[in-house]
Coordinates of C-alpha atoms in Angstrom, one line a residue:
M596 CA 13.1 -29.3 -174.0
P597 CA 9.3 -29.1 -173.7
K598 CA 7.3 -30.1 -176.7
S599 CA 5.4 -27.4 -178.7
F600 CA 2.2 -28.6 -180.3
D601 CA 0.5 -27.1 -183.4
V602 CA -3.0 -26.0 -182.5
R603 CA -5.8 -26.0 -185.1
I604 CA -9.6 -25.8 -185.0
V605 CA -11.1 -29.1 -186.2
D606 CA -14.7 -27.9 -186.3
V607 CA -17.3 -25.4 -184.9
D608 CA -21.0 -25.8 -184.3
G609 CA -23.8 -24.4 -182.2
A610 CA -27.1 -25.1 -180.4
C611 CA -30.0 -25.0 -182.9
E612 CA -33.5 -23.6 -182.8
G613 CA -35.9 -26.3 -181.8
K614 CA -34.6 -28.6 -179.1
N615 CA -33.7 -26.1 -176.4
L616 CA -34.3 -22.7 -178.1
R617 CA -37.3 -21.0 -179.5
R618 CA -37.5 -18.0 -181.9
V619 CA -38.8 -14.8 -180.4
T620 CA -39.9 -12.0 -182.8
N621 CA -39.8 -8.3 -182.1
E622 CA -43.6 -8.4 -181.8
E623 CA -43.4 -10.8 -179.0
I624 CA -40.8 -8.6 -177.3
V625 CA -43.3 -5.7 -177.6
D626 CA -46.0 -7.8 -175.9
I627 CA -43.6 -8.7 -173.1
L628 CA -42.8 -5.0 -172.6
K629 CA -46.5 -4.1 -172.6
E630 CA -47.2 -6.7 -169.9
N631 CA -44.4 -5.4 -167.8
R632 CA -45.6 -1.8 -168.4
A633 CA -49.0 -2.7 -167.0
L634 CA -47.3 -4.1 -163.9
V635 CA -45.4 -0.8 -163.5
R636 CA -48.6 1.2 -163.9
N637 CA -50.1 -0.8 -161.0
W638 CA -47.0 -0.2 -158.9
F639 CA -47.3 3.6 -159.4
D640 CA -50.8 3.4 -157.7
L641 CA -49.5 1.4 -154.7
P642 CA -49.2 3.2 -151.4
M643 CA -45.5 2.3 -151.1
F644 CA -44.6 3.9 -154.4
P645 CA -43.5 7.3 -152.9
E646 CA -41.1 5.3 -150.6
W647 CA -39.7 3.4 -153.6
W648 CA -39.2 6.5 -155.6
K649 CA -37.6 8.5 -152.8
G650 CA -35.2 5.6 -152.0
D651 CA -31.4 5.7 -152.0
P652 CA -30.3 7.8 -155.1
I653 CA -27.4 5.5 -155.7
A654 CA -29.9 2.6 -156.0
L655 CA -32.0 4.6 -158.4
P656 CA -29.7 5.9 -161.2
H657 CA -32.6 7.0 -163.4
R658 CA -34.6 8.9 -160.8
K659 CA -32.6 12.1 -161.0
R660 CA -32.7 12.1 -164.8
H661 CA -36.5 11.7 -164.8
E662 CA -36.9 14.5 -162.2
A663 CA -34.6 16.8 -164.3
K664 CA -36.7 16.2 -167.4
F665 CA -39.9 16.8 -165.4
F666 CA -38.5 20.1 -164.0
E667 CA -37.4 21.2 -167.5
K668 CA -40.9 20.8 -168.9
Y669 CA -43.0 21.9 -165.9
G670 CA -40.7 24.2 -164.0
R671 CA -41.0 22.3 -160.8
M672 CA -40.0 19.0 -159.2
P673 CA -42.6 16.2 -159.3
N674 CA -44.7 15.4 -156.2
V675 CA -44.8 11.7 -156.1
D676 CA -47.4 11.8 -153.4
D677 CA -49.8 13.3 -156.0
S678 CA -51.4 10.8 -158.4
E679 CA -51.5 13.3 -161.3
D680 CA -47.8 13.9 -161.0
R681 CA -47.1 10.2 -160.8
T682 CA -49.1 9.7 -164.0
L683 CA -47.1 12.4 -165.8
L684 CA -43.9 11.0 -164.5
L685 CA -44.7 7.5 -165.7
E686 CA -46.2 8.2 -169.1
E687 CA -43.9 11.0 -170.3
F688 CA -40.6 10.2 -168.7
V689 CA -40.3 6.7 -167.4
F690 CA -42.0 5.1 -170.4
G691 CA -41.1 7.9 -172.8
D692 CA -43.1 9.5 -175.6
T693 CA -42.1 6.9 -178.2
E694 CA -44.3 3.8 -178.3
T695 CA -42.2 0.7 -178.7
S696 CA -42.9 -1.4 -181.8
G697 CA -41.3 -4.2 -183.8
E698 CA -40.2 -1.5 -186.3
W699 CA -38.7 0.7 -183.5
I700 CA -36.6 -2.3 -182.2
E701 CA -35.3 -3.2 -185.6
D702 CA -34.5 0.4 -186.5
H703 CA -32.5 1.0 -183.3
T704 CA -30.8 -2.4 -183.0
G705 CA -30.8 -4.1 -186.4
I706 CA -32.5 -7.2 -184.8
N707 CA -35.8 -8.7 -186.1
S708 CA -35.7 -11.8 -184.0
R709 CA -33.6 -13.7 -181.5
L710 CA -33.6 -17.1 -179.7
F711 CA -34.7 -17.6 -176.1
A712 CA -34.1 -20.7 -174.0
K713 CA -37.3 -22.8 -173.5
P714 CA -38.7 -23.1 -170.0
G715 CA -36.5 -25.3 -167.8
V716 CA -33.5 -25.0 -170.1
A717 CA -30.3 -23.7 -168.5
T718 CA -27.0 -22.5 -170.0
S719 CA -25.4 -25.9 -169.5
D720 CA -28.1 -27.5 -171.6
L721 CA -27.2 -25.2 -174.5
A722 CA -23.5 -25.7 -174.0
A723 CA -23.8 -29.5 -174.0
E724 CA -26.0 -29.4 -177.1
A725 CA -23.4 -27.2 -178.9
A726 CA -20.6 -29.6 -177.7
D727 CA -22.5 -32.7 -178.9
N728 CA -23.1 -31.1 -182.3
V729 CA -19.4 -30.2 -182.8
L730 CA -18.2 -33.6 -181.7
A731 CA -20.6 -35.3 -184.1
A732 CA -19.6 -33.0 -186.9
A733 CA -15.9 -33.9 -186.3
G734 CA -16.5 -37.6 -185.8
V735 CA -15.0 -37.5 -182.3
E736 CA -16.2 -39.4 -179.3
A737 CA -16.7 -37.4 -176.1
C738 CA -14.2 -39.7 -174.3
E739 CA -11.4 -38.5 -176.6
V740 CA -11.7 -34.9 -175.2
R741 CA -8.8 -33.9 -172.9
G742 CA -10.2 -30.7 -171.5
I743 CA -13.3 -28.4 -171.4
F744 CA -13.3 -24.7 -171.4
V745 CA -16.5 -22.7 -170.9
A746 CA -17.1 -19.0 -171.5
T747 CA -20.3 -17.6 -169.9
V748 CA -21.7 -14.8 -167.8
T749 CA -24.9 -16.7 -167.0
P750 CA -23.8 -20.0 -165.3
D751 CA -26.4 -22.4 -164.1
H752 CA -25.5 -21.5 -160.5
P753 CA -23.8 -18.3 -159.4
Q754 CA -20.9 -19.6 -157.4
T755 CA -20.6 -23.4 -157.6
P756 CA -20.4 -25.9 -159.2
P757 CA -18.2 -24.9 -162.2
M758 CA -20.0 -24.9 -165.6
A759 CA -17.2 -27.1 -167.0
A760 CA -18.1 -29.8 -164.5
I761 CA -21.8 -29.6 -165.3
V762 CA -21.2 -29.8 -169.0
S763 CA -18.7 -32.7 -168.6
A764 CA -21.4 -34.7 -166.8
K765 CA -23.9 -34.0 -169.6
L766 CA -21.4 -35.2 -172.1
G767 CA -20.4 -38.3 -170.1
V768 CA -16.8 -37.1 -169.8
N769 CA -14.8 -37.5 -166.6
G770 CA -11.2 -37.8 -165.4
K771 CA -11.3 -41.5 -164.6
G772 CA -8.4 -43.4 -166.3
K773 CA -7.7 -47.1 -166.5
S774 CA -5.1 -47.0 -163.7
Y775 CA -5.1 -43.5 -162.4
L776 CA -7.2 -40.4 -162.6
S777 CA -6.6 -38.6 -165.9
D778 CA -5.3 -35.0 -166.1
M779 CA -8.3 -33.0 -167.4
P780 CA -7.8 -29.2 -167.7
F781 CA -10.9 -27.1 -167.4
I782 CA -11.7 -23.4 -167.1
D783 CA -14.8 -21.3 -166.5
G784 CA -14.2 -17.9 -168.0
T785 CA -16.3 -14.7 -167.3
A786 CA -15.1 -11.6 -169.1
A787 CA -18.5 -10.1 -170.2
C788 CA -18.9 -10.1 -173.9
S789 CA -15.2 -10.7 -174.4
S790 CA -15.4 -14.1 -172.6
F791 CA -15.2 -16.4 -175.5
V792 CA -12.0 -15.0 -177.1
V793 CA -10.3 -14.7 -173.7
V794 CA -11.1 -18.3 -172.9
L795 CA -10.1 -19.5 -176.4
R796 CA -6.7 -17.8 -175.9
A797 CA -6.2 -19.6 -172.6
A798 CA -7.3 -22.9 -174.2
C799 CA -4.9 -22.5 -177.2
A800 CA -2.0 -21.7 -174.9
L801 CA -2.6 -24.8 -172.8
A802 CA -3.2 -27.0 -175.9
Q803 CA 0.0 -25.8 -177.4
S804 CA 1.9 -27.1 -174.4
E805 CA -0.2 -30.3 -173.6
G806 CA -1.5 -31.7 -176.9
G807 CA -4.8 -33.5 -177.5
L808 CA -8.4 -32.5 -178.2
F809 CA -10.1 -29.7 -176.3
L810 CA -13.7 -28.3 -176.3
V811 CA -14.1 -24.5 -176.1
I812 CA -17.7 -23.4 -175.5
G813 CA -19.4 -20.0 -175.4
A814 CA -22.9 -20.1 -174.0
D815 CA -25.3 -17.7 -172.3
V816 CA -29.0 -17.4 -171.4
M817 CA -29.2 -13.6 -171.2
S818 CA -33.0 -13.5 -171.4
R819 CA -33.3 -14.3 -167.7
T820 CA -30.8 -11.8 -166.4
V821 CA -32.0 -8.5 -167.9
N822 CA -34.3 -5.8 -166.7
P823 CA -37.8 -6.9 -168.0
F824 CA -39.0 -3.2 -167.9
S825 CA -36.2 -1.9 -170.2
R826 CA -36.8 -1.6 -173.9
N827 CA -33.1 -0.5 -174.2
I828 CA -31.8 -3.9 -173.0
L829 CA -34.5 -6.6 -173.3
P830 CA -34.9 -6.5 -177.2
I831 CA -31.1 -6.7 -177.8
L832 CA -30.1 -9.8 -175.9
G833 CA -30.7 -13.4 -177.0
D834 CA -29.7 -16.9 -175.8
G835 CA -27.4 -19.3 -177.6
A836 CA -24.3 -21.5 -177.5
G837 CA -21.4 -22.3 -179.8
A838 CA -18.5 -24.7 -179.5
I839 CA -15.1 -25.1 -181.1
L840 CA -13.1 -28.4 -181.1
L841 CA -9.4 -27.7 -180.8
E842 CA -6.8 -30.2 -181.7
A843 CA -3.1 -30.0 -180.8
H844 CA -0.5 -32.3 -182.4
E845 CA 3.3 -32.0 -182.6
T846 CA 4.3 -29.6 -185.3
N847 CA 3.8 -31.1 -188.8
G848 CA 2.0 -34.0 -187.2
E849 CA -1.2 -35.5 -188.7
H850 CA -4.4 -33.7 -187.9
K851 CA -7.9 -34.9 -188.1
D852 CA -9.9 -34.0 -191.2
G853 CA -11.9 -30.9 -190.7
K854 CA -11.8 -27.1 -190.9
N855 CA -8.1 -27.1 -189.8
F856 CA -7.6 -23.4 -189.5
R857 CA -5.1 -22.0 -186.9
P858 CA -5.7 -19.4 -184.2
E859 CA -2.5 -17.5 -184.9
C860 CA -2.4 -14.3 -182.7
F861 CA -4.4 -13.0 -179.8
F862 CA -4.7 -9.5 -178.3
S863 CA -6.5 -8.4 -175.1
Y864 CA -7.2 -5.1 -173.5
L865 CA -8.7 -3.8 -170.2
D866 CA -9.9 -0.4 -169.0
G867 CA -11.5 -0.6 -165.6
S868 CA -12.3 3.1 -165.6
K869 CA -15.4 2.4 -167.7
A870 CA -16.7 -0.5 -165.6
H871 CA -19.8 1.4 -164.6
L872 CA -21.1 1.5 -168.2
I873 CA -22.2 -2.1 -168.2
I874 CA -22.6 -3.5 -164.7
T875 CA -24.7 -5.7 -162.5
P876 CA -24.4 -3.7 -159.3
A877 CA -25.7 -6.3 -156.8
G878 CA -25.2 -10.0 -156.1
G879 CA -21.5 -10.1 -155.5
S880 CA -19.3 -9.3 -152.5
R881 CA -19.5 -5.6 -153.0
L882 CA -23.3 -5.5 -152.6
P883 CA -25.5 -8.5 -151.6
V884 CA -29.0 -8.7 -153.1
T885 CA -31.7 -7.5 -150.7
A886 CA -35.4 -8.1 -150.5
Q887 CA -36.0 -4.4 -151.5
M888 CA -34.1 -4.8 -154.7
I889 CA -36.4 -7.7 -155.7
V890 CA -39.7 -6.1 -154.9
N891 CA -38.9 -2.4 -155.8
P892 CA -39.3 -1.9 -159.6
F893 CA -37.0 1.1 -159.5
D894 CA -34.3 -0.6 -157.5
Q895 CA -33.3 -3.5 -159.8
R896 CA -29.6 -3.5 -159.0
H897 CA -29.5 -7.3 -159.1
L898 CA -30.1 -7.1 -162.9
M899 CA -27.7 -5.8 -165.6
F900 CA -27.6 -2.1 -166.2
M901 CA -26.2 -0.7 -169.5
D902 CA -25.7 2.9 -170.5
G903 CA -26.4 2.2 -174.2
P904 CA -25.4 5.6 -175.8
R905 CA -22.1 5.8 -173.9
V906 CA -21.3 2.2 -174.6
R907 CA -21.8 2.7 -178.3
K908 CA -19.5 5.8 -178.4
A909 CA -16.9 4.1 -176.2
A910 CA -16.8 0.9 -178.2
V911 CA -16.5 2.6 -181.6
R912 CA -13.7 4.9 -180.3
L913 CA -11.9 2.0 -178.7
L914 CA -11.9 -0.4 -181.7
I915 CA -10.6 1.8 -184.6
P916 CA -9.3 5.4 -184.8
S917 CA -11.3 8.1 -186.5
R918 CA -8.0 9.7 -187.3
F919 CA -4.8 7.7 -187.7
E920 CA -3.1 10.0 -185.2
D921 CA -5.2 8.4 -182.5
K922 CA -3.8 4.9 -183.3
S923 CA -2.2 4.5 -179.9
K924 CA -5.6 4.6 -178.1
T925 CA -7.4 1.9 -180.2
V926 CA -7.5 -1.9 -180.4
L927 CA -7.0 -2.8 -184.1
P928 CA -3.7 -1.0 -184.6
A929 CA -2.3 -2.5 -181.4
A930 CA -3.5 -6.0 -182.4
F931 CA -1.7 -5.6 -185.8
V932 CA 1.5 -4.5 -184.1
K933 CA 1.4 -7.6 -182.0
M934 CA 1.0 -9.6 -185.2
G935 CA 4.3 -8.0 -186.4
F936 CA 3.0 -5.2 -188.6
S937 CA 4.6 -1.8 -188.6
M938 CA 2.1 1.0 -187.7
D939 CA 4.2 4.1 -188.5
T940 CA 1.9 5.4 -191.2
E941 CA -1.7 5.3 -192.3
E942 CA -0.6 3.2 -195.3
D943 CA 0.8 0.6 -192.8
F944 CA -2.6 0.4 -191.2
K945 CA -4.3 0.0 -194.5
N946 CA -1.9 -2.8 -195.6
A947 CA -2.5 -4.6 -192.3
L948 CA -6.3 -4.4 -192.8
G949 CA -5.7 -5.9 -196.2
Q950 CA -4.5 -9.1 -194.5
V951 CA -8.0 -9.7 -193.1
D952 CA -10.5 -11.2 -195.5
V953 CA -13.4 -11.4 -193.0
F954 CA -14.0 -9.4 -189.8
L955 CA -16.3 -11.0 -187.1
F956 CA -17.3 -8.3 -184.6
H957 CA -19.1 -9.2 -181.4
Q958 CA -22.8 -8.8 -182.3
A959 CA -23.6 -6.2 -179.7
N960 CA -25.7 -3.9 -181.7
A961 CA -26.0 -3.5 -185.5
R962 CA -25.5 0.3 -185.1
I963 CA -22.2 -0.1 -183.3
I964 CA -21.0 -2.5 -186.0
E965 CA -22.1 -0.2 -188.8
D966 CA -20.2 2.7 -187.2
V967 CA -17.0 0.6 -187.0
E968 CA -17.5 -0.7 -190.6
R969 CA -17.8 2.9 -191.9
K970 CA -14.4 3.6 -190.3
L971 CA -12.9 0.5 -191.9
R972 CA -14.2 1.5 -195.3
H973 CA -12.7 5.0 -194.7
Y974 CA -9.3 3.3 -194.5
G975 CA -10.0 1.4 -197.7
Y976 CA -10.9 -2.0 -196.3
E977 CA -12.5 -4.0 -199.1
G978 CA -13.1 -7.3 -197.3
T979 CA -16.2 -8.7 -195.6
V980 CA -17.8 -7.6 -192.3
F981 CA -20.0 -10.6 -191.5
N982 CA -23.0 -10.3 -189.2
N983 CA -25.8 -12.4 -187.9
I984 CA -27.3 -10.1 -185.2
S985 CA -30.5 -9.7 -187.2
H986 CA -31.6 -13.3 -186.3
Y987 CA -29.6 -14.0 -183.1
G988 CA -29.4 -10.7 -181.2
N989 CA -26.5 -10.2 -178.8
T990 CA -25.7 -13.7 -177.4
T991 CA -22.7 -12.5 -175.4
S992 CA -20.3 -15.4 -175.0
A993 CA -21.8 -17.3 -177.9
S994 CA -21.5 -14.5 -180.4
I995 CA -18.2 -15.4 -182.0
P996 CA -18.6 -19.2 -182.3
L997 CA -22.0 -18.7 -183.8
L998 CA -20.6 -16.3 -186.3
L999 CA -17.8 -18.8 -187.2
E1000 CA -20.3 -21.6 -187.6
E1001 CA -22.7 -19.6 -189.8
G1002 CA -19.8 -18.1 -191.7
W1003 CA -18.6 -21.7 -192.6
R1004 CA -22.0 -22.9 -193.4
R1005 CA -22.8 -20.0 -195.7
G1006 CA -19.4 -20.1 -197.5
V1007 CA -18.3 -16.7 -196.2
I1008 CA -15.4 -18.4 -194.4
K1009 CA -13.7 -21.2 -196.3
R1010 CA -10.2 -22.6 -196.9
N1011 CA -7.5 -19.9 -197.2
T1012 CA -9.8 -17.3 -195.6
R1013 CA -8.0 -15.0 -193.1
V1014 CA -10.4 -14.1 -190.3
M1015 CA -10.2 -11.6 -187.4
A1016 CA -12.6 -11.9 -184.5
V1017 CA -13.0 -8.7 -182.5
V1018 CA -15.0 -8.6 -179.2
F1019 CA -15.7 -5.9 -176.7
G1020 CA -17.9 -5.5 -173.6
G1021 CA -18.2 -4.8 -169.9
G1022 CA -15.1 -4.0 -168.0
F1023 CA -14.4 -2.2 -170.3
T1024 CA -12.8 -5.1 -172.2
A1025 CA -11.8 -5.9 -175.7
A1026 CA -9.9 -8.8 -177.4
T1027 CA -9.0 -10.0 -180.9
A1028 CA -8.2 -13.4 -182.4
Y1029 CA -6.6 -13.9 -185.9
F1030 CA -7.2 -17.1 -187.7
R1031 CA -5.6 -18.4 -190.9
F1032 CA -4.8 -21.7 -192.6

């Protein structure tokens, strides 16, 4: 009969401000946007602008929206061959009437600063730093690690080599044994903002059947993959990395000293019908990157696009029901059912929520988390919703391990704390992980 190992988290840590990361204030973001706005003003005066603007409508998702607003205000369509119309189009509709400021960013996102990777620093550098830190905290040598699992949407290289291989080299870990090559499981996982929990689930399943020590890392450098002209995306995203050290021993076996809390139940969800809400249209097999995309400021399909207002509504509706009658369409009731709770009545849902001391939601946007928290309080939830988005921003795959690390460090999470991590993102995807001692 195959052995079954008891899986626990020994420790969690992250990449820190200083070595590879620098802090970026909202005021610096505003300066970056102003620089890029000046570039766009110059583009509007270039002879090829009318050709750019009249390009493929599929490539220019915002063009029709800007033209419709122009028509609503002036009763006619803009003539992009006319310099006055171009100026109106730019100042009133492309840039918008609201001047971006540090206060505007914080009011709309809940973020007052974030970390950006320093020049020359790649995702693997952040991942390796987080791994080094967690190994040091646990008193474990890198050579003791049996497997490496990396969650990221911003690998150092788009196709190959795998991030796990790059990180293993930086850590000095390889599969060379004394007599034969050692079995060393590895995974690169890309599931948008749900990546870390999805990869952690796979790592726990493998650890449960194999035994040993495993690194699970979430790392992303989002600052280099977003549209530099968009005030709706650039201020939200940050760079970061967090790592968990998993240990799997035979049930009731002796574990290393450490945090020693157990990932107990996972739940995952997919809805591909909403894939268009957060998407990088070009750069894959569906649509290769072209020279026009790179030089045309209104055809940036090689960069991530996000429909922020619709994402916010979809995320809130997906995670928790406004009315209990809608329980079958939402993630949290389904996750509790998988954990063994009955969900026949609203009181059942309230009782299940009472089994969670701390919620860790993916730090997408403070306003999304606030909407979800209001619903939780409506159902009588009295526990903690712990956030760190104000000083990290949305770090994508690093969001949950950084929350776990800071939660432990600040005493929000401690022994006997029952924790539920909830992630959601492009796809549309969502996943939960329930931890307890």
